[in-house]
PDB file of C-alpha atoms in Angstrom:
ATOM      1  CA  UNK A 101     -45.523  65.302  -6.238  1.00 47.00           C
ATOM      2  CA  UNK A 102     -44.538  66.226  -3.115  1.00 51.00           C
ATOM      3  CA  UNK A 103     -42.266  69.540  -2.748  1.00 53.00           C
ATOM      4  CA  UNK A 104     -39.539  69.467  -0.137  1.00 55.00           C
ATOM      5  CA  UNK A 105     -38.681  72.900   1.118  1.00 49.00           C
ATOM      6  CA  UNK A 106     -35.477  73.741   3.544  1.00 46.00           C
ATOM      7  CA  UNK A 107     -36.573  76.439   5.824  1.00 44.00           C
ATOM      8  CA  UNK A 108     -32.981  76.573   7.834  1.00 40.00           C
ATOM      9  CA  UNK A 109     -30.140  79.082   7.006  1.00 44.00           C
ATOM     10  CA  UNK A 110     -27.407  76.485   8.290  1.00 43.00           C
ATOM     11  CA  UNK A 111     -25.974  73.905   6.547  1.00 47.00           C
ATOM     12  CA  UNK A 112     -27.801  70.458   5.935  1.00 60.00           C
ATOM     13  CA  UNK A 113     -28.576  67.997   3.376  1.00 65.00           C
ATOM     14  CA  UNK A 114     -32.090  68.096   1.562  1.00 67.00           C
ATOM     15  CA  UNK A 115     -32.699  64.678   0.045  1.00 68.00           C
ATOM     16  CA  UNK A 116     -35.891  63.427  -1.954  1.00 64.00           C
ATOM     17  CA  UNK A 117     -36.896  60.404  -3.965  1.00 71.00           C
ATOM     18  CA  UNK A 118     -40.318  61.244  -5.380  1.00 81.00           C
ATOM     19  CA  UNK A 119     -40.767  64.966  -5.116  1.00 90.00           C
ATOM     20  CA  UNK A 120     -39.168  68.354  -5.944  1.00 93.00           C
ATOM     21  CA  UNK A 121     -36.643  69.967  -3.850  1.00 95.00           C
ATOM     22  CA  UNK A 122     -36.460  73.721  -3.212  1.00 95.00           C
ATOM     23  CA  UNK A 123     -33.684  75.677  -1.406  1.00 95.00           C
ATOM     24  CA  UNK A 124     -34.861  78.989  -0.216  1.00 96.00           C
ATOM     25  CA  UNK A 125     -33.339  82.414  -0.685  1.00 97.00           C
ATOM     26  CA  UNK A 126     -30.154  82.943   1.386  1.00 96.00           C
ATOM     27  CA  UNK A 127     -29.901  79.221   2.680  1.00 95.00           C
ATOM     28  CA  UNK A 128     -26.739  77.098   2.105  1.00 95.00           C
ATOM     29  CA  UNK A 129     -26.966  73.356   1.957  1.00 95.00           C
ATOM     30  CA  UNK A 130     -24.496  70.653   1.290  1.00 93.00           C
ATOM     31  CA  UNK A 131     -26.495  68.600  -1.206  1.00 94.00           C
ATOM     32  CA  UNK A 132     -29.612  69.112  -2.777  1.00 96.00           C
ATOM     33  CA  UNK A 133     -30.833  65.883  -4.318  1.00 95.00           C
ATOM     34  CA  UNK A 134     -33.784  64.012  -5.356  1.00 95.00           C
ATOM     35  CA  UNK A 135     -34.633  61.154  -8.018  1.00 95.00           C
ATOM     36  CA  UNK A 136     -38.253  62.000  -9.703  1.00 96.00           C
ATOM     37  CA  UNK A 137     -38.477  65.819  -9.254  1.00 96.00           C
ATOM     38  CA  UNK A 138     -36.857  68.974  -9.903  1.00 97.00           C
ATOM     39  CA  UNK A 139     -34.196  70.967  -7.936  1.00 97.00           C
ATOM     40  CA  UNK A 140     -34.428  74.663  -7.371  1.00 97.00           C
ATOM     41  CA  UNK A 141     -32.192  77.143  -5.619  1.00 98.00           C
ATOM     42  CA  UNK A 142     -33.866  80.417  -5.140  1.00 98.00           C
ATOM     43  CA  UNK A 143     -31.988  83.558  -5.344  1.00 98.00           C
ATOM     44  CA  UNK A 144     -28.541  83.425  -3.416  1.00 98.00           C
ATOM     45  CA  UNK A 145     -29.023  79.817  -2.126  1.00 98.00           C
ATOM     46  CA  UNK A 146     -26.042  77.554  -2.400  1.00 97.00           C
ATOM     47  CA  UNK A 147     -25.682  74.084  -2.512  1.00 97.00           C
ATOM     48  CA  UNK A 148     -22.445  71.849  -2.814  1.00 97.00           C
ATOM     49  CA  UNK A 149     -24.276  69.680  -5.217  1.00 97.00           C
ATOM     50  CA  UNK A 150     -27.750  69.852  -7.060  1.00 97.00           C
ATOM     51  CA  UNK A 151     -28.567  66.331  -8.466  1.00 97.00           C
ATOM     52  CA  UNK A 152     -31.587  64.652  -9.650  1.00 97.00           C
ATOM     53  CA  UNK A 153     -32.348  61.952 -12.262  1.00 97.00           C
ATOM     54  CA  UNK A 154     -35.539  62.825 -13.827  1.00 97.00           C
ATOM     55  CA  UNK A 155     -36.406  66.552 -13.440  1.00 97.00           C
ATOM     56  CA  UNK A 156     -34.713  69.957 -14.194  1.00 98.00           C
ATOM     57  CA  UNK A 157     -32.505  71.966 -12.104  1.00 98.00           C
ATOM     58  CA  UNK A 158     -32.778  75.764 -11.813  1.00 98.00           C
ATOM     59  CA  UNK A 159     -30.552  78.381 -10.268  1.00 98.00           C
ATOM     60  CA  UNK A 160     -32.168  81.591  -9.667  1.00 98.00           C
ATOM     61  CA  UNK A 161     -30.465  84.924  -9.697  1.00 98.00           C
ATOM     62  CA  UNK A 162     -27.159  84.740  -7.711  1.00 98.00           C
ATOM     63  CA  UNK A 163     -27.571  81.171  -6.574  1.00 98.00           C
ATOM     64  CA  UNK A 164     -24.438  78.825  -6.653  1.00 98.00           C
ATOM     65  CA  UNK A 165     -23.772  75.264  -6.894  1.00 98.00           C
ATOM     66  CA  UNK A 166     -20.486  73.124  -7.012  1.00 98.00           C
ATOM     67  CA  UNK A 167     -22.061  71.107  -9.686  1.00 98.00           C
ATOM     68  CA  UNK A 168     -25.138  70.304 -11.353  1.00 98.00           C
ATOM     69  CA  UNK A 169     -26.330  66.837 -12.581  1.00 98.00           C
ATOM     70  CA  UNK A 170     -29.384  65.374 -14.169  1.00 98.00           C
ATOM     71  CA  UNK A 171     -30.219  62.743 -16.666  1.00 98.00           C
ATOM     72  CA  UNK A 172     -33.658  63.643 -18.010  1.00 98.00           C
ATOM     73  CA  UNK A 173     -34.185  67.261 -17.531  1.00 98.00           C
ATOM     74  CA  UNK A 174     -32.824  70.984 -18.260  1.00 98.00           C
ATOM     75  CA  UNK A 175     -30.662  73.131 -16.321  1.00 98.00           C
ATOM     76  CA  UNK A 176     -30.980  77.013 -16.237  1.00 98.00           C
ATOM     77  CA  UNK A 177     -28.956  79.467 -14.753  1.00 98.00           C
ATOM     78  CA  UNK A 178     -30.560  82.867 -14.081  1.00 98.00           C
ATOM     79  CA  UNK A 179     -28.790  86.225 -14.292  1.00 98.00           C
ATOM     80  CA  UNK A 180     -25.275  85.913 -12.052  1.00 98.00           C
ATOM     81  CA  UNK A 181     -26.143  82.308 -11.126  1.00 98.00           C
ATOM     82  CA  UNK A 182     -22.825  80.159 -10.884  1.00 98.00           C
ATOM     83  CA  UNK A 183     -21.783  76.331 -10.882  1.00 98.00           C
ATOM     84  CA  UNK A 184     -18.295  75.987  -9.878  1.00 98.00           C
ATOM     85  CA  UNK A 185     -18.145  72.726 -11.606  1.00 98.00           C
ATOM     86  CA  UNK A 186     -19.868  71.028 -14.427  1.00 98.00           C
ATOM     87  CA  UNK A 187     -23.455  71.181 -15.509  1.00 98.00           C
ATOM     88  CA  UNK A 188     -24.249  67.755 -17.036  1.00 98.00           C
ATOM     89  CA  UNK A 189     -27.574  66.548 -18.450  1.00 98.00           C
ATOM     90  CA  UNK A 190     -28.230  63.887 -20.971  1.00 98.00           C
ATOM     91  CA  UNK A 191     -31.667  64.647 -22.390  1.00 98.00           C
ATOM     92  CA  UNK A 192     -32.207  68.564 -21.677  1.00 98.00           C
ATOM     93  CA  UNK A 193     -31.513  71.684 -22.468  1.00 98.00           C
ATOM     94  CA  UNK A 194     -28.677  73.922 -20.762  1.00 98.00           C
ATOM     95  CA  UNK A 195     -29.410  77.687 -20.497  1.00 98.00           C
ATOM     96  CA  UNK A 196     -27.459  80.430 -19.161  1.00 98.00           C
ATOM     97  CA  UNK A 197     -28.456  83.838 -18.796  1.00 98.00           C
ATOM     98  CA  UNK A 198     -26.472  87.190 -18.882  1.00 98.00           C
ATOM     99  CA  UNK A 199     -23.880  87.120 -16.207  1.00 98.00           C
ATOM    100  CA  UNK A 200     -24.279  83.531 -15.311  1.00 98.00           C
ATOM    101  CA  UNK A 201     -20.919  81.537 -14.891  1.00 98.00           C
ATOM    102  CA  UNK A 202     -20.525  77.625 -15.197  1.00 98.00           C
ATOM    103  CA  UNK A 203     -16.399  77.298 -14.274  1.00 98.00           C
ATOM    104  CA  UNK A 204     -16.568  73.558 -15.299  1.00 98.00           C
ATOM    105  CA  UNK A 205     -17.763  72.066 -18.772  1.00 98.00           C
ATOM    106  CA  UNK A 206     -21.513  71.919 -20.415  1.00 98.00           C
ATOM    107  CA  UNK A 207     -22.388  68.792 -21.181  1.00 98.00           C
ATOM    108  CA  UNK A 208     -25.287  67.020 -22.857  1.00 98.00           C
ATOM    109  CA  UNK A 209     -26.344  64.701 -25.319  1.00 97.00           C
ATOM    110  CA  UNK A 210     -29.818  65.848 -26.508  1.00 97.00           C
ATOM    111  CA  UNK A 211     -30.906  69.250 -25.700  1.00 98.00           C
ATOM    112  CA  UNK A 212     -30.405  72.949 -27.016  1.00 98.00           C
ATOM    113  CA  UNK A 213     -27.491  74.792 -25.436  1.00 98.00           C
ATOM    114  CA  UNK A 214     -27.954  78.662 -24.926  1.00 98.00           C
ATOM    115  CA  UNK A 215     -25.288  80.983 -23.481  1.00 98.00           C
ATOM    116  CA  UNK A 216     -26.270  84.746 -23.597  1.00 98.00           C
ATOM    117  CA  UNK A 217     -23.664  86.899 -22.101  1.00 98.00           C
ATOM    118  CA  UNK A 218     -22.444  84.105 -19.639  1.00 98.00           C
ATOM    119  CA  UNK A 219     -19.007  82.465 -19.173  1.00 98.00           C
ATOM    120  CA  UNK A 220     -18.042  78.838 -19.537  1.00 98.00           C
ATOM    121  CA  UNK A 221     -14.863  77.767 -18.193  1.00 98.00           C
ATOM    122  CA  UNK A 222     -13.926  74.374 -19.746  1.00 98.00           C
ATOM    123  CA  UNK A 223     -15.892  74.130 -22.913  1.00 98.00           C
ATOM    124  CA  UNK A 224     -19.301  72.573 -24.472  1.00 98.00           C
ATOM    125  CA  UNK A 225     -19.839  68.965 -25.424  1.00 98.00           C
ATOM    126  CA  UNK A 226     -23.031  67.631 -27.069  1.00 98.00           C
ATOM    127  CA  UNK A 227     -24.006  64.974 -29.632  1.00 97.00           C
ATOM    128  CA  UNK A 228     -27.251  66.490 -31.047  1.00 97.00           C
ATOM    129  CA  UNK A 229     -27.758  69.631 -29.397  1.00 98.00           C
ATOM    130  CA  UNK A 230     -27.874  72.940 -31.132  1.00 98.00           C
ATOM    131  CA  UNK A 231     -25.566  75.395 -29.593  1.00 98.00           C
ATOM    132  CA  UNK A 232     -26.348  79.258 -29.806  1.00 98.00           C
ATOM    133  CA  UNK A 233     -23.641  81.646 -28.105  1.00 98.00           C
ATOM    134  CA  UNK A 234     -24.896  85.436 -27.793  1.00 97.00           C
ATOM    135  CA  UNK A 235     -24.349  88.648 -26.169  1.00 97.00           C
ATOM    136  CA  UNK A 236     -20.795  89.215 -24.734  1.00 97.00           C
ATOM    137  CA  UNK A 237     -20.732  85.433 -23.878  1.00 98.00           C
ATOM    138  CA  UNK A 238     -17.082  83.801 -23.290  1.00 98.00           C
ATOM    139  CA  UNK A 239     -16.511  80.070 -23.752  1.00 98.00           C
ATOM    140  CA  UNK A 240     -13.250  78.774 -22.992  1.00 98.00           C
ATOM    141  CA  UNK A 241     -12.104  75.385 -23.337  1.00 98.00           C
ATOM    142  CA  UNK A 242     -13.627  75.424 -27.036  1.00 98.00           C
ATOM    143  CA  UNK A 243     -16.795  73.459 -28.655  1.00 98.00           C
ATOM    144  CA  UNK A 244     -16.837  69.707 -29.294  1.00 98.00           C
ATOM    145  CA  UNK A 245     -19.939  68.078 -30.904  1.00 98.00           C
ATOM    146  CA  UNK A 246     -19.340  64.138 -30.912  1.00 97.00           C
ATOM    147  CA  UNK A 247     -20.440  61.553 -33.265  1.00 93.00           C
ATOM    148  CA  UNK A 248     -23.589  59.929 -32.725  1.00 80.00           C
ATOM    149  CA  UNK A 249     -23.992  56.372 -32.384  1.00 69.00           C
ATOM    150  CA  UNK A 250     -21.023  55.800 -30.560  1.00 52.00           C
ATOM    151  CA  UNK A 251     -22.049  54.925 -27.068  1.00 50.00           C
ATOM    152  CA  UNK A 252     -21.457  58.235 -25.368  1.00 51.00           C
ATOM    153  CA  UNK A 253     -21.049  58.193 -21.623  1.00 55.00           C
ATOM    154  CA  UNK A 254     -22.457  60.956 -19.375  1.00 52.00           C
ATOM    155  CA  UNK A 255     -22.575  60.597 -15.545  1.00 49.00           C
ATOM    156  CA  UNK A 256     -21.399  56.758 -15.979  1.00 52.00           C
ATOM    157  CA  UNK A 257     -24.415  55.902 -18.393  1.00 50.00           C
ATOM    158  CA  UNK A 258     -23.997  54.802 -21.805  1.00 48.00           C
ATOM    159  CA  UNK A 259     -26.078  56.035 -24.635  1.00 49.00           C
ATOM    160  CA  UNK A 260     -25.919  55.194 -28.334  1.00 50.00           C
ATOM    161  CA  UNK A 261     -27.447  58.240 -30.460  1.00 48.00           C
ATOM    162  CA  UNK A 262     -28.874  58.105 -33.735  1.00 50.00           C
ATOM    163  CA  UNK A 263     -31.079  60.018 -35.719  1.00 63.00           C
ATOM    164  CA  UNK A 264     -30.867  62.534 -38.699  1.00 82.00           C
ATOM    165  CA  UNK A 265     -30.579  65.658 -36.649  1.00 91.00           C
ATOM    166  CA  UNK A 266     -27.857  68.089 -37.824  1.00 95.00           C
ATOM    167  CA  UNK A 267     -26.772  70.303 -34.858  1.00 97.00           C
ATOM    168  CA  UNK A 268     -26.662  74.192 -35.652  1.00 97.00           C
ATOM    169  CA  UNK A 269     -23.876  75.964 -34.059  1.00 98.00           C
ATOM    170  CA  UNK A 270     -24.637  79.842 -33.722  1.00 98.00           C
ATOM    171  CA  UNK A 271     -21.745  82.013 -32.612  1.00 98.00           C
ATOM    172  CA  UNK A 272     -23.144  85.612 -32.462  1.00 97.00           C
ATOM    173  CA  UNK A 273     -22.051  89.112 -32.667  1.00 97.00           C
ATOM    174  CA  UNK A 274     -19.957  89.919 -29.360  1.00 97.00           C
ATOM    175  CA  UNK A 275     -19.372  86.511 -28.429  1.00 98.00           C
ATOM    176  CA  UNK A 276     -15.683  84.697 -28.006  1.00 98.00           C
ATOM    177  CA  UNK A 277     -14.945  81.140 -28.049  1.00 98.00           C
ATOM    178  CA  UNK A 278     -11.464  80.321 -26.913  1.00 98.00           C
ATOM    179  CA  UNK A 279     -10.088  76.978 -27.831  1.00 97.00           C
ATOM    180  CA  UNK A 280     -10.641  74.340 -30.743  1.00 98.00           C
ATOM    181  CA  UNK A 281     -13.953  73.855 -32.233  1.00 98.00           C
ATOM    182  CA  UNK A 282     -14.163  70.086 -33.186  1.00 98.00           C
ATOM    183  CA  UNK A 283     -16.840  68.489 -35.063  1.00 98.00           C
ATOM    184  CA  UNK A 284     -16.962  64.662 -35.235  1.00 98.00           C
ATOM    185  CA  UNK A 285     -20.316  64.888 -37.447  1.00 97.00           C
ATOM    186  CA  UNK A 286     -22.000  67.114 -39.774  1.00 96.00           C
ATOM    187  CA  UNK A 287     -23.031  70.443 -38.303  1.00 97.00           C
ATOM    188  CA  UNK A 288     -24.091  73.973 -39.538  1.00 97.00           C
ATOM    189  CA  UNK A 289     -21.821  76.314 -38.150  1.00 98.00           C
ATOM    190  CA  UNK A 290     -22.434  79.986 -38.269  1.00 98.00           C
ATOM    191  CA  UNK A 291     -20.010  82.392 -37.006  1.00 98.00           C
ATOM    192  CA  UNK A 292     -20.842  86.313 -36.809  1.00 98.00           C
ATOM    193  CA  UNK A 293     -18.583  88.739 -38.570  1.00 97.00           C
ATOM    194  CA  UNK A 294     -18.682  90.555 -35.108  1.00 97.00           C
ATOM    195  CA  UNK A 295     -17.757  87.252 -33.140  1.00 98.00           C
ATOM    196  CA  UNK A 296     -14.051  86.167 -31.956  1.00 97.00           C
ATOM    197  CA  UNK A 297     -12.929  82.444 -32.605  1.00 97.00           C
ATOM    198  CA  UNK A 298      -9.821  81.962 -31.350  1.00 95.00           C
ATOM    199  CA  UNK A 299      -8.990  78.230 -32.172  1.00 92.00           C
ATOM    200  CA  UNK A 300      -8.672  75.928 -35.105  1.00 97.00           C
ATOM    201  CA  UNK A 301     -11.853  74.580 -36.600  1.00 98.00           C
ATOM    202  CA  UNK A 302     -11.905  70.991 -37.635  1.00 98.00           C
ATOM    203  CA  UNK A 303     -14.993  69.043 -39.102  1.00 98.00           C
ATOM    204  CA  UNK A 304     -16.775  71.738 -40.527  1.00 97.00           C
ATOM    205  CA  UNK A 305     -16.664  74.931 -42.607  1.00 96.00           C
ATOM    206  CA  UNK A 306     -17.790  78.145 -40.905  1.00 97.00           C
ATOM    207  CA  UNK A 307     -20.401  80.410 -42.527  1.00 97.00           C
ATOM    208  CA  UNK A 308     -20.104  84.253 -41.781  1.00 96.00           C
ATOM    209  CA  UNK A 309     -23.003  86.198 -41.067  1.00 96.00           C
ATOM    210  CA  UNK A 310     -23.810  89.901 -40.626  1.00 95.00           C
ATOM    211  CA  UNK A 311     -26.473  90.989 -38.244  1.00 89.00           C
ATOM    212  CA  UNK A 312     -28.268  89.097 -35.377  1.00 86.00           C
ATOM    213  CA  UNK A 313     -29.236  86.221 -37.151  1.00 89.00           C
ATOM    214  CA  UNK A 314     -27.713  83.592 -39.568  1.00 91.00           C
ATOM    215  CA  UNK A 315     -29.007  83.011 -42.763  1.00 87.00           C
ATOM    216  CA  UNK A 316     -31.933  80.847 -43.221  1.00 81.00           C
ATOM    217  CA  UNK A 317     -31.033  77.151 -43.906  1.00 64.00           C
TER     218      UNK A 317
END
């Protein structure tokens, strides 16, 4: 699979179809897009949009994007990376390292969600994803786990989701969640006695725990 690399420091579009797209360090682009391949923004690179269909999206340290959207792939933000809008995937994980930020929402259907000392501005929505919030992470806008099999829509695509997986939601020591925690299906919810949850919880009973890990289920 080909790799398309932008070597200019000026604003441009980087578009591919069957191949990955790499935006070098310090480069600013309006659109980094491909269909079958990954999109990578190197250290302190910028893109108004980072999008693909079948592939992952990675922002290296200090990189910035307006939005990050994929269908089948992970979205990862390294330390101090930032997305001004939403980070959306259907089948893929969402991972934010310390100091990273998504000012919009984190949204997926299937895939693990990990927020370690990072900030989310407009909440987390998933169907089957396990959620782990650790470090001094702050999630504004709450958490929503939607019921499966309801024909969920992400990126304009409808998905019916079944299966017997019971999502596990862990809010670790030092983490803060502001806003409602709404669970439309069964989950296992664990909240550290050193975490802060400022909002109502509906659809689940929180299990309190001490230390770095919740009790084995």
